Amino acid sequence: MKRSDINADTVLASLEPEQKEYREAYGVDRLYFVVSAKGNKRWEFRYKRADGKWSWVGLGTYPDVSAKRAREKAADNIKLVDSGIDPVQHKQSAKKVEETNAANTFRAAAETWYARKADSGRADSTLDKMRGYLDNDILPFLGDLQLEDIHRKDCAALLATIEGRKAFNVAKKVRGWLQQIFSQAIARGLCENNPASELLAIAAPAPKTEQYPHLLEPELPDFLKAMRNSKSRIIARTAAWLTIWTASRPGMVRYAEWRDIDLETGTWTISAEKMKMRRDHVVPLPTQAVTALRELHEFTGRHKLVFPGIGEVNAVISENTINSVFNRIGYKDRIVGHGTRHTASTLLREHGWDKDHVEAQLAHKEEGVSGVYNKAAYLLQRRMMMQWYADYLEALELGTTPPERPKQ
């Protein structure tokens, strides 16, 4: 077979390499088929530059670029040359435009936003949820669009699809994330407007969520007296008291380990792995809690867990244990483990304790400056606050004069 017959498209794939790279004209003015010494194949177009010298511009590899597509590219380049445009320079300019467009896509902006979230100390579980919502909801809808081409109606349509499946909490999160992504893009000079703003005004109303059952201050004296007379096992009873005295999440209490509790300093350090954030959370223990834990240590001190379950060395008390303690003293459906946090928060705020100190005790993280705290945030203030709280509860139980709130 003559190499001059390569203009037959079916022959291209069978062309063999030679010791040196060779080019053959492919039946279209200045279009060449190139076979390298290693057998790689590509298309090239030959043209004369403005300075009169001949040059080459690549049109792509074969078979990625078919013979038909190569002929079309050659025809396009002929038009460029006839118009006085250098094909190589045109190709470079087009590549820069493509790179700029890629950098200005919503996907690129979202990935930058996510990377900053990952570096900010978010827990892996939280990041996994963010990643899931990005990949499953947000990016399929907006990812490939240029930032400047996204309008408020696009963001509204995305949120409507999420609200349509009754995922109102997800829609709330996504609405906030969209605003953050566009705000960062504006700050980086990638776009001028935030099309995710003002979307709260058209947000579908979410069903009202009921608060965890909890008690208010007037109800506490009888409750605390009943707790003092509780017949529940010491493990369950102490776990319930610890949620009351520290306003900790029941799950944190259930999985507490003796190695994390320093009874000498009255400090309980909950590891980052157990928290919603990547930071440890330090819980000051009032003297009442320290006394109760010392008593419990006589029973469970040989275990890893402070509150082991029955029958297995490493088993933990069930998630219903604390609620069962409350149920057995006649408070079923009136207060639950999580409700003790609301009770503490309400009472502390009503008595003038600083909101940031209360939020830090609850291990809540707020956005902005007030949300930036280290593992021992406000520890001195919280130690004072929670000791006052335990003393106040004790006074309510005994019917004595409650202590005055110390000056902070």
mmCIF file of N, CA and C in Angstrom, residues 10-125:
data_model
loop_
_atom_site.group_PDB
_atom_site.id
_atom_site.type_symbol
_atom_site.label_atom_id
_atom_site.label_comp_id
_atom_site.label_asym_id
_atom_site.label_seq_id
_atom_site.Cartn_x
_atom_site.Cartn_y
_atom_site.Cartn_z
ATOM 1 N N THR A 10 -10.205 4.744 6.394
ATOM 2 C CA THR A 10 -10.071 3.428 7.014
ATOM 3 C C THR A 10 -8.629 2.980 7.142
ATOM 4 N N VAL A 11 -7.719 3.638 6.471
ATOM 5 C CA VAL A 11 -6.313 3.236 6.490
ATOM 6 C C VAL A 11 -5.561 3.852 7.666
ATOM 7 N N LEU A 12 -6.038 4.949 8.214
ATOM 8 C CA LEU A 12 -5.293 5.705 9.220
ATOM 9 C C LEU A 12 -4.865 4.851 10.412
ATOM 10 N N ALA A 13 -5.795 4.052 10.919
ATOM 11 C CA ALA A 13 -5.488 3.280 12.122
ATOM 12 C C ALA A 13 -4.420 2.229 11.888
ATOM 13 N N SER A 14 -4.249 1.803 10.636
ATOM 14 C CA SER A 14 -3.299 0.715 10.355
ATOM 15 C C SER A 14 -1.905 1.212 9.993
ATOM 16 N N LEU A 15 -1.709 2.501 9.897
ATOM 17 C CA LEU A 15 -0.382 3.018 9.549
ATOM 18 C C LEU A 15 0.626 2.671 10.639
ATOM 19 N N GLU A 16 1.770 2.148 10.233
ATOM 20 C CA GLU A 16 2.799 1.702 11.163
ATOM 21 C C GLU A 16 3.873 2.769 11.346
ATOM 22 N N PRO A 17 4.513 2.822 12.517
ATOM 23 C CA PRO A 17 5.609 3.784 12.721
ATOM 24 C C PRO A 17 6.861 3.365 11.966
ATOM 25 N N GLU A 18 7.702 4.327 11.689
ATOM 26 C CA GLU A 18 8.992 4.066 11.067
ATOM 27 C C GLU A 18 10.092 4.551 12.007
ATOM 28 N N GLN A 19 11.332 4.433 11.597
ATOM 29 C CA GLN A 19 12.435 4.835 12.470
ATOM 30 C C GLN A 19 12.355 6.308 12.827
ATOM 31 N N LYS A 20 11.860 7.106 11.903
ATOM 32 C CA LYS A 20 11.708 8.528 12.144
ATOM 33 C C LYS A 20 10.250 8.937 11.948
ATOM 34 N N GLU A 21 9.880 9.985 12.638
ATOM 35 C CA GLU A 21 8.530 10.527 12.489
ATOM 36 C C GLU A 21 8.316 10.971 11.051
ATOM 37 N N TYR A 22 7.099 10.734 10.535
ATOM 38 C CA TYR A 22 6.823 11.175 9.167
ATOM 39 C C TYR A 22 5.444 11.825 9.084
ATOM 40 N N ARG A 23 5.316 12.738 8.105
ATOM 41 C CA ARG A 23 4.059 13.429 7.835
ATOM 42 C C ARG A 23 3.600 13.074 6.428
ATOM 43 N N GLU A 24 2.285 12.985 6.267
ATOM 44 C CA GLU A 24 1.722 12.781 4.942
ATOM 45 C C GLU A 24 0.531 13.709 4.762
ATOM 46 N N ALA A 25 0.459 14.324 3.587
ATOM 47 C CA ALA A 25 -0.674 15.198 3.281
ATOM 48 C C ALA A 25 -1.959 14.377 3.270
ATOM 49 N N TYR A 26 -3.023 14.996 3.733
ATOM 50 C CA TYR A 26 -4.268 14.254 3.847
ATOM 51 C C TYR A 26 -5.370 14.864 2.973
ATOM 52 N N GLY A 27 -5.126 15.049 1.765
ATOM 53 C CA GLY A 27 -6.168 15.377 0.805
ATOM 54 C C GLY A 27 -6.857 16.709 0.977
ATOM 55 N N VAL A 28 -6.483 17.486 1.991
ATOM 56 C CA VAL A 28 -7.033 18.822 2.205
ATOM 57 C C VAL A 28 -5.856 19.775 2.255
ATOM 58 N N ASP A 29 -5.999 20.922 1.656
ATOM 59 C CA ASP A 29 -4.893 21.879 1.586
ATOM 60 C C ASP A 29 -4.258 22.111 2.953
ATOM 61 N N ARG A 30 -2.953 21.771 3.078
ATOM 62 C CA ARG A 30 -2.119 22.023 4.248
ATOM 63 C C ARG A 30 -2.474 21.187 5.486
ATOM 64 N N LEU A 31 -3.326 20.172 5.339
ATOM 65 C CA LEU A 31 -3.638 19.261 6.441
ATOM 66 C C LEU A 31 -2.742 18.032 6.340
ATOM 67 N N TYR A 32 -2.091 17.690 7.425
ATOM 68 C CA TYR A 32 -1.144 16.567 7.428
ATOM 69 C C TYR A 32 -1.468 15.597 8.566
ATOM 70 N N PHE A 33 -1.199 14.330 8.270
ATOM 71 C CA PHE A 33 -1.326 13.266 9.261
ATOM 72 C C PHE A 33 0.076 12.854 9.680
ATOM 73 N N VAL A 34 0.348 12.857 10.983
ATOM 74 C CA VAL A 34 1.701 12.626 11.483
ATOM 75 C C VAL A 34 1.731 11.326 12.288
ATOM 76 N N VAL A 35 2.741 10.499 12.006
ATOM 77 C CA VAL A 35 2.959 9.261 12.756
ATOM 78 C C VAL A 35 4.344 9.344 13.386
ATOM 79 N N SER A 36 4.404 9.282 14.733
ATOM 80 C CA SER A 36 5.694 9.380 15.418
ATOM 81 C C SER A 36 6.415 8.040 15.390
ATOM 82 N N ALA A 37 7.680 8.065 15.767
ATOM 83 C CA ALA A 37 8.476 6.835 15.787
ATOM 84 C C ALA A 37 7.914 5.837 16.797
ATOM 85 N N LYS A 38 7.184 6.323 17.804
ATOM 86 C CA LYS A 38 6.593 5.435 18.804
ATOM 87 C C LYS A 38 5.188 4.969 18.429
ATOM 88 N N GLY A 39 4.711 5.443 17.271
ATOM 89 C CA GLY A 39 3.403 5.009 16.807
ATOM 90 C C GLY A 39 2.255 5.920 17.172
ATOM 91 N N ASN A 40 2.541 7.040 17.860
ATOM 92 C CA ASN A 40 1.486 7.996 18.177
ATOM 93 C C ASN A 40 1.097 8.776 16.930
ATOM 94 N N LYS A 41 -0.179 9.091 16.804
ATOM 95 C CA LYS A 41 -0.668 9.738 15.586
ATOM 96 C C LYS A 41 -1.394 11.038 15.935
ATOM 97 N N ARG A 42 -1.217 12.026 15.072
ATOM 98 C CA ARG A 42 -1.846 13.322 15.323
ATOM 99 C C ARG A 42 -2.063 14.056 14.003
ATOM 100 N N TRP A 43 -2.816 15.143 14.082
ATOM 101 C CA TRP A 43 -3.093 15.994 12.931
ATOM 102 C C TRP A 43 -2.346 17.314 13.096
ATOM 103 N N GLU A 44 -1.854 17.846 11.972
ATOM 104 C CA GLU A 44 -1.207 19.155 11.987
ATOM 105 C C GLU A 44 -1.621 19.947 10.753
ATOM 106 N N PHE A 45 -1.610 21.254 10.933
ATOM 107 C CA PHE A 45 -1.947 22.163 9.830
ATOM 108 C C PHE A 45 -0.743 23.067 9.574
ATOM 109 N N ARG A 46 -0.359 23.178 8.305
ATOM 110 C CA ARG A 46 0.797 23.998 7.929
ATOM 111 C C ARG A 46 0.291 25.337 7.398
ATOM 112 N N TYR A 47 0.919 26.416 7.874
ATOM 113 C CA TYR A 47 0.477 27.734 7.433
ATOM 114 C C TYR A 47 1.666 28.685 7.399
ATOM 115 N N LYS A 48 1.485 29.788 6.686
ATOM 116 C CA LYS A 48 2.544 30.785 6.579
ATOM 117 C C LYS A 48 2.229 31.938 7.524
ATOM 118 N N ARG A 49 3.193 32.253 8.401
ATOM 119 C CA ARG A 49 3.029 33.327 9.369
ATOM 120 C C ARG A 49 3.126 34.691 8.702
ATOM 121 N N ALA A 50 2.859 35.729 9.477
ATOM 122 C CA ALA A 50 2.895 37.097 8.949
ATOM 123 C C ALA A 50 4.287 37.488 8.488
ATOM 124 N N ASP A 51 5.327 36.859 9.102
ATOM 125 C CA ASP A 51 6.697 37.186 8.700
ATOM 126 C C ASP A 51 7.158 36.398 7.485
ATOM 127 N N GLY A 52 6.252 35.620 6.892
ATOM 128 C CA GLY A 52 6.572 34.864 5.684
ATOM 129 C C GLY A 52 7.131 33.481 5.933
ATOM 130 N N LYS A 53 7.360 33.112 7.209
ATOM 131 C CA LYS A 53 7.916 31.794 7.516
ATOM 132 C C LYS A 53 6.782 30.785 7.721
ATOM 133 N N TRP A 54 7.097 29.530 7.325
ATOM 134 C CA TRP A 54 6.112 28.469 7.489
ATOM 135 C C TRP A 54 6.144 27.935 8.923
ATOM 136 N N SER A 55 4.971 27.546 9.419
ATOM 137 C CA SER A 55 4.882 27.010 10.773
ATOM 138 C C SER A 55 3.780 25.955 10.829
ATOM 139 N N TRP A 56 3.682 25.299 11.974
ATOM 140 C CA TRP A 56 2.698 24.237 12.156
ATOM 141 C C TRP A 56 1.827 24.534 13.387
ATOM 142 N N VAL A 57 0.586 24.105 13.329
ATOM 143 C CA VAL A 57 -0.299 24.169 14.485
ATOM 144 C C VAL A 57 -0.980 22.811 14.628
ATOM 145 N N GLY A 58 -0.978 22.274 15.849
ATOM 146 C CA GLY A 58 -1.596 20.970 16.075
ATOM 147 C C GLY A 58 -3.110 21.055 16.098
ATOM 148 N N LEU A 59 -3.727 20.008 15.568
ATOM 149 C CA LEU A 59 -5.186 19.948 15.523
ATOM 150 C C LEU A 59 -5.748 18.838 16.408
ATOM 151 N N GLY A 60 -4.851 18.125 17.108
ATOM 152 C CA GLY A 60 -5.323 17.065 17.997
ATOM 153 C C GLY A 60 -4.790 15.703 17.619
ATOM 154 N N THR A 61 -4.933 14.774 18.557
ATOM 155 C CA THR A 61 -4.439 13.411 18.333
ATOM 156 C C THR A 61 -5.497 12.560 17.643
ATOM 157 N N TYR A 62 -5.005 11.516 16.983
ATOM 158 C CA TYR A 62 -5.895 10.548 16.345
ATOM 159 C C TYR A 62 -5.883 9.278 17.201
ATOM 160 N N PRO A 63 -7.009 8.663 17.480
ATOM 161 C CA PRO A 63 -8.329 8.857 16.864
ATOM 162 C C PRO A 63 -9.253 9.807 17.634
ATOM 163 N N ASP A 64 -8.723 10.499 18.672
ATOM 164 C CA ASP A 64 -9.583 11.435 19.409
ATOM 165 C C ASP A 64 -10.215 12.454 18.471
ATOM 166 N N VAL A 65 -9.398 12.915 17.503
ATOM 167 C CA VAL A 65 -9.907 13.810 16.458
ATOM 168 C C VAL A 65 -10.026 12.990 15.187
ATOM 169 N N SER A 66 -11.237 12.802 14.731
ATOM 170 C CA SER A 66 -11.467 11.984 13.542
ATOM 171 C C SER A 66 -11.011 12.712 12.285
ATOM 172 N N ALA A 67 -10.963 11.991 11.188
ATOM 173 C CA ALA A 67 -10.569 12.592 9.913
ATOM 174 C C ALA A 67 -11.541 13.707 9.519
ATOM 175 N N LYS A 68 -12.835 13.465 9.743
ATOM 176 C CA LYS A 68 -13.828 14.479 9.403
ATOM 177 C C LYS A 68 -13.611 15.745 10.219
ATOM 178 N N ARG A 69 -13.378 15.569 11.531
ATOM 179 C CA ARG A 69 -13.176 16.730 12.393
ATOM 180 C C ARG A 69 -11.886 17.445 12.043
ATOM 181 N N ALA A 70 -10.844 16.697 11.656
ATOM 182 C CA ALA A 70 -9.570 17.306 11.261
ATOM 183 C C ALA A 70 -9.749 18.181 10.027
ATOM 184 N N ARG A 71 -10.551 17.710 9.077
ATOM 185 C CA ARG A 71 -10.799 18.513 7.871
ATOM 186 C C ARG A 71 -11.533 19.805 8.232
ATOM 187 N N GLU A 72 -12.476 19.698 9.169
ATOM 188 C CA GLU A 72 -13.207 20.897 9.595
ATOM 189 C C GLU A 72 -12.272 21.894 10.273
ATOM 190 N N LYS A 73 -11.365 21.388 11.125
ATOM 191 C CA LYS A 73 -10.409 22.269 11.799
ATOM 192 C C LYS A 73 -9.461 22.921 10.803
ATOM 193 N N ALA A 74 -9.056 22.150 9.795
ATOM 194 C CA ALA A 74 -8.166 22.707 8.771
ATOM 195 C C ALA A 74 -8.865 23.837 8.023
ATOM 196 N N ALA A 75 -10.135 23.634 7.691
ATOM 197 C CA ALA A 75 -10.900 24.669 6.994
ATOM 198 C C ALA A 75 -11.021 25.926 7.861
ATOM 199 N N ASP A 76 -11.226 25.738 9.164
ATOM 200 C CA ASP A 76 -11.312 26.884 10.075
ATOM 201 C C ASP A 76 -9.996 27.651 10.118
ATOM 202 N N ASN A 77 -8.884 26.928 10.129
ATOM 203 C CA ASN A 77 -7.575 27.576 10.184
ATOM 204 C C ASN A 77 -7.248 28.309 8.888
ATOM 205 N N ILE A 78 -7.714 27.777 7.768
ATOM 206 C CA ILE A 78 -7.520 28.475 6.493
ATOM 207 C C ILE A 78 -8.215 29.835 6.540
ATOM 208 N N LYS A 79 -9.425 29.856 7.127
ATOM 209 C CA LYS A 79 -10.159 31.115 7.248
ATOM 210 C C LYS A 79 -9.410 32.094 8.153
ATOM 211 N N LEU A 80 -8.816 31.573 9.232
ATOM 212 C CA LEU A 80 -8.054 32.438 10.129
ATOM 213 C C LEU A 80 -6.872 33.069 9.410
ATOM 214 N N VAL A 81 -6.126 32.236 8.690
ATOM 215 C CA VAL A 81 -4.943 32.733 7.970
ATOM 216 C C VAL A 81 -5.354 33.759 6.927
ATOM 217 N N ASP A 82 -6.432 33.460 6.197
ATOM 218 C CA ASP A 82 -6.910 34.394 5.171
ATOM 219 C C ASP A 82 -7.350 35.725 5.783
ATOM 220 N N SER A 83 -7.713 35.683 7.090
ATOM 221 C CA SER A 83 -8.141 36.907 7.779
ATOM 222 C C SER A 83 -6.984 37.598 8.485
ATOM 223 N N GLY A 84 -5.776 37.053 8.318
ATOM 224 C CA GLY A 84 -4.599 37.654 8.938
ATOM 225 C C GLY A 84 -4.403 37.278 10.395
ATOM 226 N N ILE A 85 -5.025 36.193 10.824
ATOM 227 C CA ILE A 85 -4.911 35.743 12.218
ATOM 228 C C ILE A 85 -3.985 34.538 12.289
ATOM 229 N N ASP A 86 -3.024 34.591 13.203
ATOM 230 C CA ASP A 86 -2.093 33.475 13.385
ATOM 231 C C ASP A 86 -2.806 32.353 14.149
ATOM 232 N N PRO A 87 -2.921 31.147 13.588
ATOM 233 C CA PRO A 87 -3.632 30.048 14.247
ATOM 234 C C PRO A 87 -3.057 29.673 15.610
ATOM 235 N N VAL A 88 -1.724 29.704 15.774
ATOM 236 C CA VAL A 88 -1.114 29.344 17.054
ATOM 237 C C VAL A 88 -1.499 30.367 18.121
ATOM 238 N N GLN A 89 -1.380 31.650 17.774
ATOM 239 C CA GLN A 89 -1.755 32.686 18.730
ATOM 240 C C GLN A 89 -3.250 32.624 19.057
ATOM 241 N N HIS A 90 -4.051 32.326 18.047
ATOM 242 C CA HIS A 90 -5.488 32.194 18.254
ATOM 243 C C HIS A 90 -5.787 31.036 19.203
ATOM 244 N N LYS A 91 -5.057 29.929 19.036
ATOM 245 C CA LYS A 91 -5.235 28.755 19.886
ATOM 246 C C LYS A 91 -4.849 29.064 21.326
ATOM 247 N N GLN A 92 -3.749 29.799 21.503
ATOM 248 C CA GLN A 92 -3.296 30.169 22.845
ATOM 249 C C GLN A 92 -4.292 31.100 23.526
ATOM 250 N N SER A 93 -4.821 32.040 22.751
ATOM 251 C CA SER A 93 -5.810 32.970 23.310
ATOM 252 C C SER A 93 -7.083 32.235 23.718
ATOM 253 N N ALA A 94 -7.488 31.281 22.871
ATOM 254 C CA ALA A 94 -8.690 30.508 23.174
ATOM 255 C C ALA A 94 -8.499 29.677 24.439
ATOM 256 N N LYS A 95 -7.265 29.155 24.617
ATOM 257 C CA LYS A 95 -6.972 28.357 25.811
ATOM 258 C C LYS A 95 -7.051 29.216 27.067
ATOM 259 N N LYS A 96 -6.530 30.448 26.973
ATOM 260 C CA LYS A 96 -6.586 31.351 28.123
ATOM 261 C C LYS A 96 -8.031 31.685 28.479
ATOM 262 N N VAL A 97 -8.841 31.912 27.446
ATOM 263 C CA VAL A 97 -10.255 32.200 27.684
ATOM 264 C C VAL A 97 -10.928 31.007 28.354
ATOM 265 N N GLU A 98 -10.587 29.806 27.869
ATOM 266 C CA GLU A 98 -11.158 28.586 28.442
ATOM 267 C C GLU A 98 -10.755 28.427 29.906
ATOM 268 N N GLU A 99 -9.482 28.702 30.199
ATOM 269 C CA GLU A 99 -9.006 28.594 31.580
ATOM 270 C C GLU A 99 -9.681 29.632 32.472
ATOM 271 N N THR A 100 -9.850 30.837 31.929
ATOM 272 C CA THR A 100 -10.523 31.889 32.692
ATOM 273 C C THR A 100 -11.967 31.512 32.967
ATOM 274 N N ASN A 101 -12.628 30.971 31.939
ATOM 275 C CA ASN A 101 -14.015 30.552 32.111
ATOM 276 C C ASN A 101 -14.133 29.435 33.137
ATOM 277 N N ALA A 102 -13.160 28.506 33.099
ATOM 278 C CA ALA A 102 -13.177 27.398 34.058
ATOM 279 C C ALA A 102 -13.012 27.915 35.478
ATOM 280 N N ALA A 103 -12.159 28.928 35.648
ATOM 281 C CA ALA A 103 -11.935 29.504 36.979
ATOM 282 C C ALA A 103 -13.147 30.282 37.457
ATOM 283 N N ASN A 104 -13.975 30.734 36.526
ATOM 284 C CA ASN A 104 -15.138 31.549 36.877
ATOM 285 C C ASN A 104 -16.430 30.751 36.933
ATOM 286 N N THR A 105 -16.320 29.425 36.925
ATOM 287 C CA THR A 105 -17.527 28.619 37.057
ATOM 288 C C THR A 105 -17.943 28.550 38.521
ATOM 289 N N PHE A 106 -19.208 28.274 38.728
ATOM 290 C CA PHE A 106 -19.688 28.104 40.096
ATOM 291 C C PHE A 106 -18.979 26.940 40.761
ATOM 292 N N ARG A 107 -18.689 25.897 39.991
ATOM 293 C CA ARG A 107 -18.016 24.727 40.553
ATOM 294 C C ARG A 107 -16.679 25.110 41.185
ATOM 295 N N ALA A 108 -15.888 25.907 40.457
ATOM 296 C CA ALA A 108 -14.582 26.319 40.977
ATOM 297 C C ALA A 108 -14.742 27.147 42.249
ATOM 298 N N ALA A 109 -15.717 28.056 42.241
ATOM 299 C CA ALA A 109 -15.948 28.891 43.426
ATOM 300 C C ALA A 109 -16.413 28.044 44.607
ATOM 301 N N ALA A 110 -17.260 27.060 44.321
ATOM 302 C CA ALA A 110 -17.768 26.195 45.388
ATOM 303 C C ALA A 110 -16.656 25.340 45.983
ATOM 304 N N GLU A 111 -15.755 24.855 45.132
ATOM 305 C CA GLU A 111 -14.656 24.026 45.635
ATOM 306 C C GLU A 111 -13.707 24.854 46.507
ATOM 307 N N THR A 112 -13.493 26.106 46.125
ATOM 308 C CA THR A 112 -12.664 26.991 46.951
ATOM 309 C C THR A 112 -13.319 27.219 48.306
ATOM 310 N N TRP A 113 -14.624 27.449 48.284
ATOM 311 C CA TRP A 113 -15.379 27.626 49.538
ATOM 312 C C TRP A 113 -15.282 26.385 50.407
ATOM 313 N N TYR A 114 -15.452 25.216 49.798
ATOM 314 C CA TYR A 114 -15.409 23.961 50.560
ATOM 315 C C TYR A 114 -14.024 23.728 51.158
ATOM 316 N N ALA A 115 -12.982 24.044 50.395
ATOM 317 C CA ALA A 115 -11.614 23.863 50.897
ATOM 318 C C ALA A 115 -11.385 24.717 52.138
ATOM 319 N N ARG A 116 -11.929 25.927 52.132
ATOM 320 C CA ARG A 116 -11.778 26.801 53.303
ATOM 321 C C ARG A 116 -12.549 26.239 54.494
ATOM 322 N N LYS A 117 -13.695 25.657 54.245
ATOM 323 C CA LYS A 117 -14.452 25.028 55.323
ATOM 324 C C LYS A 117 -13.661 23.865 55.914
ATOM 325 N N ALA A 118 -13.029 23.082 55.031
ATOM 326 C CA ALA A 118 -12.260 21.927 55.491
ATOM 327 C C ALA A 118 -11.075 22.352 56.343
ATOM 328 N N ASP A 119 -10.538 23.535 56.048
ATOM 329 C CA ASP A 119 -9.374 24.030 56.794
ATOM 330 C C ASP A 119 -9.767 24.764 58.076
ATOM 331 N N SER A 120 -11.072 24.943 58.284
ATOM 332 C CA SER A 120 -11.517 25.770 59.412
ATOM 333 C C SER A 120 -11.794 24.973 60.675
ATOM 334 N N GLY A 121 -11.551 23.677 60.629
ATOM 335 C CA GLY A 121 -11.744 22.875 61.832
ATOM 336 C C GLY A 121 -13.069 22.153 61.905
ATOM 337 N N ARG A 122 -13.729 21.956 60.763
ATOM 338 C CA ARG A 122 -14.982 21.218 60.766
ATOM 339 C C ARG A 122 -14.719 19.721 60.955
ATOM 340 N N ALA A 123 -15.639 19.057 61.623
ATOM 341 C CA ALA A 123 -15.514 17.616 61.821
ATOM 342 C C ALA A 123 -15.700 16.898 60.492
ATOM 343 N N ASP A 124 -15.108 15.721 60.378
ATOM 344 C CA ASP A 124 -15.213 14.951 59.140
ATOM 345 C C ASP A 124 -16.669 14.651 58.806
ATOM 346 N N SER A 125 -17.474 14.343 59.822
ATOM 347 C CA SER A 125 -18.879 14.032 59.571
ATOM 348 C C SER A 125 -19.611 15.235 58.985
#
